[in-house]
PDB file of C-alpha atoms in Angstrom:
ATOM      1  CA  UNK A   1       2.193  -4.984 -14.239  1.00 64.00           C
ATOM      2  CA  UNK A   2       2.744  -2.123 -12.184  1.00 78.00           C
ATOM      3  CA  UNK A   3       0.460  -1.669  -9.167  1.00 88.00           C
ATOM      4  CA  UNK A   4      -1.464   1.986  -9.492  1.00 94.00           C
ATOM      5  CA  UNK A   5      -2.190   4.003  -7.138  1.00 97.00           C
ATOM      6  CA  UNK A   6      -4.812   7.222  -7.424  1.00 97.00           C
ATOM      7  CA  UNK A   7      -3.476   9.662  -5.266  1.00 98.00           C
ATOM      8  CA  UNK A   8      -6.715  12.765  -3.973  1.00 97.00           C
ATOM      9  CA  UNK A   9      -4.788  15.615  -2.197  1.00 95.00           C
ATOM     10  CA  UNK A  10      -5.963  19.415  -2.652  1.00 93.00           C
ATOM     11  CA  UNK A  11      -2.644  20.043  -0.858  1.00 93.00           C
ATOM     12  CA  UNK A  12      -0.801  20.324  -4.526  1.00 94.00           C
ATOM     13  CA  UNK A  13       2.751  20.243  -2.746  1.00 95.00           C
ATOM     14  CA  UNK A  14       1.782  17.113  -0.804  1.00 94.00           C
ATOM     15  CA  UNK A  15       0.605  15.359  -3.294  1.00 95.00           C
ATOM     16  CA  UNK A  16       3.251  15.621  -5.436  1.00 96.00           C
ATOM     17  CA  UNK A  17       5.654  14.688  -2.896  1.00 95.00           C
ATOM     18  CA  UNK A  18       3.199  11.775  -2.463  1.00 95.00           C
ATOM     19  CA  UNK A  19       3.325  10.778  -6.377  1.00 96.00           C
ATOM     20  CA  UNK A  20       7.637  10.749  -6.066  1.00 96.00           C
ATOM     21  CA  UNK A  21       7.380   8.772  -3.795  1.00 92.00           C
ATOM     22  CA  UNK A  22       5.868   6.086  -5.046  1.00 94.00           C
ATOM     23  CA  UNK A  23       7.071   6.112  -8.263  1.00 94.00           C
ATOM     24  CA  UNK A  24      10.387   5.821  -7.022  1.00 91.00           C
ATOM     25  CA  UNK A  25       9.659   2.573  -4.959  1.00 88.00           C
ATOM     26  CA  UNK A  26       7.703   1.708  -8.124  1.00 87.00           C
ATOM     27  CA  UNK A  27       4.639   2.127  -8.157  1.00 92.00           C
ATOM     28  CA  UNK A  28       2.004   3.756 -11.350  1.00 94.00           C
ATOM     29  CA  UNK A  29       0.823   7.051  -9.439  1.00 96.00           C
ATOM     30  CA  UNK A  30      -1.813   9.529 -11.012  1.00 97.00           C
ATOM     31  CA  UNK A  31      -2.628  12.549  -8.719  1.00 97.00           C
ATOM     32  CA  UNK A  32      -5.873  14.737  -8.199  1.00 96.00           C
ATOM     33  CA  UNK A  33      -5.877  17.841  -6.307  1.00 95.00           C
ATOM     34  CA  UNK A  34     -10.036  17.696  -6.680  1.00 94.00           C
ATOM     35  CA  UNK A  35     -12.814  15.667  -6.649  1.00 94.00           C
ATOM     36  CA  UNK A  36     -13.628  16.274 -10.395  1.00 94.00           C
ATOM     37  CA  UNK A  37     -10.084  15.222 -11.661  1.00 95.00           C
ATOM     38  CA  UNK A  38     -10.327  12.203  -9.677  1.00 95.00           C
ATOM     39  CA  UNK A  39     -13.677  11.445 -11.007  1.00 94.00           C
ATOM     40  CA  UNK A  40     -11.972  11.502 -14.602  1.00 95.00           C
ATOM     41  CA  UNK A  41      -9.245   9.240 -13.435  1.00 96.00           C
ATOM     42  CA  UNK A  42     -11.173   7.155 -12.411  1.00 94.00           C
ATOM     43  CA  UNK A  43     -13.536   6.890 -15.384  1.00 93.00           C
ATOM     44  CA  UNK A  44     -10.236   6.583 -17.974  1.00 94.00           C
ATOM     45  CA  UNK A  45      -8.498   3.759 -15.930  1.00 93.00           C
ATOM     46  CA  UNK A  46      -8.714   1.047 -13.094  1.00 92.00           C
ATOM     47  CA  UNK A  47      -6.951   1.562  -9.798  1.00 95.00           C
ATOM     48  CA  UNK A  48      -5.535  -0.764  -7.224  1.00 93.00           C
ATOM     49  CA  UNK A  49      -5.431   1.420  -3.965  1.00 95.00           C
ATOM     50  CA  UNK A  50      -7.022   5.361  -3.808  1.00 96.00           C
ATOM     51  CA  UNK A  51      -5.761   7.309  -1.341  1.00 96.00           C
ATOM     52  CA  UNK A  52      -7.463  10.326  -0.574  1.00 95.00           C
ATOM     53  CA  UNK A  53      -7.589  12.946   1.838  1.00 94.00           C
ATOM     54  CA  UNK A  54     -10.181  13.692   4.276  1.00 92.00           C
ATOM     55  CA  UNK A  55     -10.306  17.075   4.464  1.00 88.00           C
ATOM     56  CA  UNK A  56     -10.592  18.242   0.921  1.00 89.00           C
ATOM     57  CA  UNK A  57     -11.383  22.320   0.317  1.00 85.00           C
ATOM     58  CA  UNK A  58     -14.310  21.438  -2.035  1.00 83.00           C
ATOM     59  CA  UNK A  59     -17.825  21.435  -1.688  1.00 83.00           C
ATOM     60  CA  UNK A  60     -17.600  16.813  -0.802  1.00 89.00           C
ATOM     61  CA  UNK A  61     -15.094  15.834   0.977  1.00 90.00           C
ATOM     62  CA  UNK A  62     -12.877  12.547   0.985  1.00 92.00           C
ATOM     63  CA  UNK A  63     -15.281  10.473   2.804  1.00 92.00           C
ATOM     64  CA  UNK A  64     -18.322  11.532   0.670  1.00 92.00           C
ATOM     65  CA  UNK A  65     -16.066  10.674  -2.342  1.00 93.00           C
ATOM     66  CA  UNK A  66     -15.039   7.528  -1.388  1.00 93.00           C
ATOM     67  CA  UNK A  67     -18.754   6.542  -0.578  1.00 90.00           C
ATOM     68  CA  UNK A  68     -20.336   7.918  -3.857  1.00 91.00           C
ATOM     69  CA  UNK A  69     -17.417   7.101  -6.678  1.00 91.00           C
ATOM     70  CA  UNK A  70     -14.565   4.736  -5.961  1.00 91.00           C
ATOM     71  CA  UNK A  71     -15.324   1.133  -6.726  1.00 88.00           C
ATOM     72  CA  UNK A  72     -16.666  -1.243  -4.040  1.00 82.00           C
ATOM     73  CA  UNK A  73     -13.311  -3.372  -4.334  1.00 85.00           C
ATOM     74  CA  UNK A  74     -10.790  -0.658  -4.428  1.00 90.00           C
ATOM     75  CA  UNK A  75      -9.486  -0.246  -1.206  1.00 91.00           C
ATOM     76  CA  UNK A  76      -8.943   3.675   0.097  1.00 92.00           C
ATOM     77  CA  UNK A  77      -6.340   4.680   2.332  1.00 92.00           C
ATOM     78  CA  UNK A  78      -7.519   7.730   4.476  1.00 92.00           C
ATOM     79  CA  UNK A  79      -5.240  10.846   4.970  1.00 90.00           C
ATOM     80  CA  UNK A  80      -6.077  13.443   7.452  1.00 85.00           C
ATOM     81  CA  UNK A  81      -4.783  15.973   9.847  1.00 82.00           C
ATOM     82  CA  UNK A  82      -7.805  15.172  12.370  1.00 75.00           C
ATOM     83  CA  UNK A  83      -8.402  12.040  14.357  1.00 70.00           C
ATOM     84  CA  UNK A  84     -11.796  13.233  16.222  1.00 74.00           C
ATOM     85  CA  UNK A  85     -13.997  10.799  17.024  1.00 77.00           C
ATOM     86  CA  UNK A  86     -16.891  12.524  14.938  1.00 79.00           C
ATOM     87  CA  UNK A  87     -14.288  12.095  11.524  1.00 79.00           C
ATOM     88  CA  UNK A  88     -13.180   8.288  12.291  1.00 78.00           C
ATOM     89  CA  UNK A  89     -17.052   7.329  12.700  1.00 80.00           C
ATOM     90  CA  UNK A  90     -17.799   8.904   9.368  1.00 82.00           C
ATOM     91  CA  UNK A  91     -15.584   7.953   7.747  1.00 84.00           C
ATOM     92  CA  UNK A  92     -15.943   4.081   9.129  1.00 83.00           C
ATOM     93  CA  UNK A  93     -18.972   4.010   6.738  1.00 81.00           C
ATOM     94  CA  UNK A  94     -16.835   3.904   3.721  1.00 83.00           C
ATOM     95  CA  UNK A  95     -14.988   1.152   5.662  1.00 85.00           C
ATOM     96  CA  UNK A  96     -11.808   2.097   4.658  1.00 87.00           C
ATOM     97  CA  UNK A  97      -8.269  -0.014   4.572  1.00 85.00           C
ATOM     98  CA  UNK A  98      -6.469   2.523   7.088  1.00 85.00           C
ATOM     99  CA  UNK A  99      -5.850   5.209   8.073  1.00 85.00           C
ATOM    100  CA  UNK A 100      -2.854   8.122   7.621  1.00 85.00           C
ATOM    101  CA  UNK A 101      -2.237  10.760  10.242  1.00 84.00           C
ATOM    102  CA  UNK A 102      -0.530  14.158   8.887  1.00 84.00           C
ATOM    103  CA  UNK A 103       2.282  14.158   9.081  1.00 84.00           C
ATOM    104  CA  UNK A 104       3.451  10.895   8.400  1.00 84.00           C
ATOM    105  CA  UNK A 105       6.687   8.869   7.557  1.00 83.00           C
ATOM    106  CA  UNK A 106       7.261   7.694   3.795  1.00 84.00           C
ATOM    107  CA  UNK A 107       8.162   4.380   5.326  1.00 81.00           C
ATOM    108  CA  UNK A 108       4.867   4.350   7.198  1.00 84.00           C
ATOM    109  CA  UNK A 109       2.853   5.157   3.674  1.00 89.00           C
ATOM    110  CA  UNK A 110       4.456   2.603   1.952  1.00 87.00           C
ATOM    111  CA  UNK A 111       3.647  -0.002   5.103  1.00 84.00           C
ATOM    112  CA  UNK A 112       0.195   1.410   4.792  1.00 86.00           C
ATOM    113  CA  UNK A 113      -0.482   0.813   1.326  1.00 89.00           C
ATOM    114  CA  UNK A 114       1.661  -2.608   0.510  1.00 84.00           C
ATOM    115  CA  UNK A 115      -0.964  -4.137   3.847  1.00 83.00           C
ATOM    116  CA  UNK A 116      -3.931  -2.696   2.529  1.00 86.00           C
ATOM    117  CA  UNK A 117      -3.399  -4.433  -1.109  1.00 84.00           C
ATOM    118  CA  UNK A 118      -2.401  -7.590  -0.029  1.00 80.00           C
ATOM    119  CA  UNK A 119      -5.408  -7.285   2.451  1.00 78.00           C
ATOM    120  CA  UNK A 120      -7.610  -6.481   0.010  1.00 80.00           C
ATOM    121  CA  UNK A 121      -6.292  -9.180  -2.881  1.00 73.00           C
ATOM    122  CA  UNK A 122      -6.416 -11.835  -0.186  1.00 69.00           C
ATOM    123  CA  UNK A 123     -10.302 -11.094  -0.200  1.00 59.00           C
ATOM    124  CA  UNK A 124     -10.242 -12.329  -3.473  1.00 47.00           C
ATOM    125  CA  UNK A 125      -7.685 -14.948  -3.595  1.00 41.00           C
ATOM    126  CA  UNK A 126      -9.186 -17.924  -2.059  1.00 38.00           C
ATOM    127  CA  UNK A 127      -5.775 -18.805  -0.449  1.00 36.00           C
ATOM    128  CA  UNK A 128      -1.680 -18.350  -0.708  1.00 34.00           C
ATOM    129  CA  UNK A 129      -2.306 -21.120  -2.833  1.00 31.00           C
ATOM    130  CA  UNK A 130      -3.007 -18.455  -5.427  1.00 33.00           C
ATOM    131  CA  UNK A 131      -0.553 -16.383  -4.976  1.00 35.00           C
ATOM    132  CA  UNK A 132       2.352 -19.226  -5.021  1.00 42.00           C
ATOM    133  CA  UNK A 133       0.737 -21.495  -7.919  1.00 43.00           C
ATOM    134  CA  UNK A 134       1.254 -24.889  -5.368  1.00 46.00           C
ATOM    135  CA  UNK A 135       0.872 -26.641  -2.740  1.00 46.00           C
ATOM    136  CA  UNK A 136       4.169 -26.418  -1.377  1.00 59.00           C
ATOM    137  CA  UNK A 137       4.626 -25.927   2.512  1.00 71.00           C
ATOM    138  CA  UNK A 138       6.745 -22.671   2.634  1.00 79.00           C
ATOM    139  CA  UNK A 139       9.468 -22.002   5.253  1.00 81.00           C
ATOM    140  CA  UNK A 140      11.015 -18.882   6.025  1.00 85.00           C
ATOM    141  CA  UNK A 141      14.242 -18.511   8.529  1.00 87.00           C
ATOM    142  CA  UNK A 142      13.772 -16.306  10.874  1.00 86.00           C
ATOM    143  CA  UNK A 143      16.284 -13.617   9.318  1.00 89.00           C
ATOM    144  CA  UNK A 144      14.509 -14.118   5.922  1.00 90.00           C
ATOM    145  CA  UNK A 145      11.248 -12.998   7.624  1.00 89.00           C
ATOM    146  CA  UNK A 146      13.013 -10.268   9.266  1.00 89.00           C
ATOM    147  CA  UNK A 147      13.859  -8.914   5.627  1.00 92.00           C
ATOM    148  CA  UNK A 148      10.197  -9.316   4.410  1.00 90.00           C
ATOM    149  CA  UNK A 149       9.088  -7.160   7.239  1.00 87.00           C
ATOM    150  CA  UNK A 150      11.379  -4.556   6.294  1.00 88.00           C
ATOM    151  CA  UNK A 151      10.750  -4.438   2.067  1.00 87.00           C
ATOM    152  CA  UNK A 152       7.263  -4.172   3.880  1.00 84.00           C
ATOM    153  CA  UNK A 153       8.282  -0.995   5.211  1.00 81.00           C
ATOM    154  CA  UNK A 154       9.532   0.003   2.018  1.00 80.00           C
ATOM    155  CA  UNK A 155      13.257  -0.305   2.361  1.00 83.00           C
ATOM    156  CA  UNK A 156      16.062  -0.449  -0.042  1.00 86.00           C
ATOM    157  CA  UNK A 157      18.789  -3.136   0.189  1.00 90.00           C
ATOM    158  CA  UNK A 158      21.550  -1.173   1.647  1.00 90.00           C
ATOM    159  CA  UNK A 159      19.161   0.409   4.521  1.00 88.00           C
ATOM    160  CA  UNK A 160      18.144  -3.398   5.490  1.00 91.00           C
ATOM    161  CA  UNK A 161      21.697  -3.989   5.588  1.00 91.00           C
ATOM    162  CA  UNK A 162      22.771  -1.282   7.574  1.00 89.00           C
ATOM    163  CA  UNK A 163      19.783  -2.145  10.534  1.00 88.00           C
ATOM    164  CA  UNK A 164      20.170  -5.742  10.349  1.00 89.00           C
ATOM    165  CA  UNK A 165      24.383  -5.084  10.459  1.00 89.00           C
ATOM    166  CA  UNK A 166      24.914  -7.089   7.963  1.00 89.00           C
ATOM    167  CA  UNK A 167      26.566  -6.341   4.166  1.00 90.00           C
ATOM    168  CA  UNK A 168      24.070  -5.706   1.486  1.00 90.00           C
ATOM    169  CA  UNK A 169      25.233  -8.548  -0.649  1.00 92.00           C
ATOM    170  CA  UNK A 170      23.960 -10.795   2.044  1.00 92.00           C
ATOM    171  CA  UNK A 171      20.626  -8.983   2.063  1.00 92.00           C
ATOM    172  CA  UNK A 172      20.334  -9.778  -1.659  1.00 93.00           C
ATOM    173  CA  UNK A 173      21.123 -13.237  -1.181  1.00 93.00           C
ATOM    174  CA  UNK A 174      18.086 -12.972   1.613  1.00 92.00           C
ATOM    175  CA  UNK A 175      15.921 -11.528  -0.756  1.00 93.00           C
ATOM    176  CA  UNK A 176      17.026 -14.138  -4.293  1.00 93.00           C
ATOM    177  CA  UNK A 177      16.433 -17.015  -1.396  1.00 93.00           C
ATOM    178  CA  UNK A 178      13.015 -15.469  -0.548  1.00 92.00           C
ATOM    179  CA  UNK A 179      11.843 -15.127  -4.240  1.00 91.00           C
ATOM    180  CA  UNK A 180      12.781 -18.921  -5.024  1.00 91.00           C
ATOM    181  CA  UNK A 181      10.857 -20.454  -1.912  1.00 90.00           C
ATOM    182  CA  UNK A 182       7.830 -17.672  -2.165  1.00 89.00           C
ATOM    183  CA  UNK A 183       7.538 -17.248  -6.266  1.00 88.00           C
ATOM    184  CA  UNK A 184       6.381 -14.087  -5.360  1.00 86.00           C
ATOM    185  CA  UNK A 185       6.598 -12.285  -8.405  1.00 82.00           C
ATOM    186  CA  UNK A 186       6.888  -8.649  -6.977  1.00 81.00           C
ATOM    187  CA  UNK A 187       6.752  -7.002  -3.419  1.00 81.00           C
ATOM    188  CA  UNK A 188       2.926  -6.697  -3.519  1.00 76.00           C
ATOM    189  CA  UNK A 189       2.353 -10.537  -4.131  1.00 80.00           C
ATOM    190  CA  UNK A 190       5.439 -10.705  -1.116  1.00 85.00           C
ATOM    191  CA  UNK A 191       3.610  -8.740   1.542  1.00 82.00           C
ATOM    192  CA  UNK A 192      -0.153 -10.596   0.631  1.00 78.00           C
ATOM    193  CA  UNK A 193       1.745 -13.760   1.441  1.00 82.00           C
ATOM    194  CA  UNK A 194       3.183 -12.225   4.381  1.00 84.00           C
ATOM    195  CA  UNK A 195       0.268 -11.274   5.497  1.00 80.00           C
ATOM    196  CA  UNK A 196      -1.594 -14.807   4.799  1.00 77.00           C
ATOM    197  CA  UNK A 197       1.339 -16.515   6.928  1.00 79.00           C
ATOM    198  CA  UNK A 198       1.289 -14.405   9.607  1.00 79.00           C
ATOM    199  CA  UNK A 199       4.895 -12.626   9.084  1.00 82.00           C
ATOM    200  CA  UNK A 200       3.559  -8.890   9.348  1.00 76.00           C
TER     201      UNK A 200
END
């Protein structure tokens, strides 16, 4: 099941851009360029992450939003081109997952959001335990954990390859090895163990 991701930018161009993106590193991506659509989003399905900006040209903003419509267990990435004091405490009462500075990388968005699920599904798995089906002791080499951190970041095969300096068949021998000791199903379940182990 795909992981889905509502996406609340009044910045139409942005959010688009936003939407590609994630839907080419496959992910399910609806977008909202106002409160009101994302209202009806939200009321027609369920939602893993919502990211939404701060600073939205509508009579509530982001913050307000968050507080008065998404979920209590959906976790909310912020976006915003501010990072006042006055906006961070604000928006601390929503308590959300993280934060996004404009303009940021697409490798830093995908970080952002792969932590803040796995964050936010470890609340509610009691342990890795879940997440692996066993009690087996899991043991990563240290190049294997070097390749988790960098799917964290949302990289493809051939660009681990080509910063590690080594050929990208090897990386997908890396990555077959890390499936069989992990049974991680997907990259989310990946980076929540990651994160439970201490590798990010």
């Amino acid at each position: 099941m795909e992981t889905n991701i509502l996406i609340l930018e009044d910045e139409i161009i942005i959010a688009r851009s936003i939407k590609l993106h994630l839907e080419t590193n496959g992910y399910a991506a609806e977008m909202a360029t106002s409160p009101e659509e994302a209202m009806k989003l939200l009321e027609q399905q369920s939602f893993d992450l919502v990211l939404s900006d701060i600073n939205l040209r509508h009579a509530i903003d982001g913050i307000s939003f968050a507080k008065q419509f998404i979920p209590e267990r959906t976790p909310v990435v912020f976006l915003t081109a501010y990072s006042d004091l006055q906006t961070l405490q604000k928006a601390e009462l929503v308590m959300p997952y993280a934060y996004l500075l404009k303009p940021f990388h697409k490798e830093q968005l995908l970080l952002t959001i792969n932590l803040s699920i796995a964050h936010a599904r470890k609340k509610v798995l009691p342990s890795s335990i879940a997440i692996n089906g066993n009690n087996e002791e899991i043991t990563l080499s240290a190049r294997e954990i070097e390749v988790v951190q960098l799917v964290a970041q949302g990289k493809t095969t051939t660009e681990i390859a080509h910063q590690l300096c080594i050929s990208p068949e090897t990386v997908a021998t890396h990555r077959k090895k890390i499936t069989r000791k992990t049974k991680c199903k997907n990259v989310v379940e990946l980076i929540a163990l990651a994160v439970d182990k201490g590798w990010l």
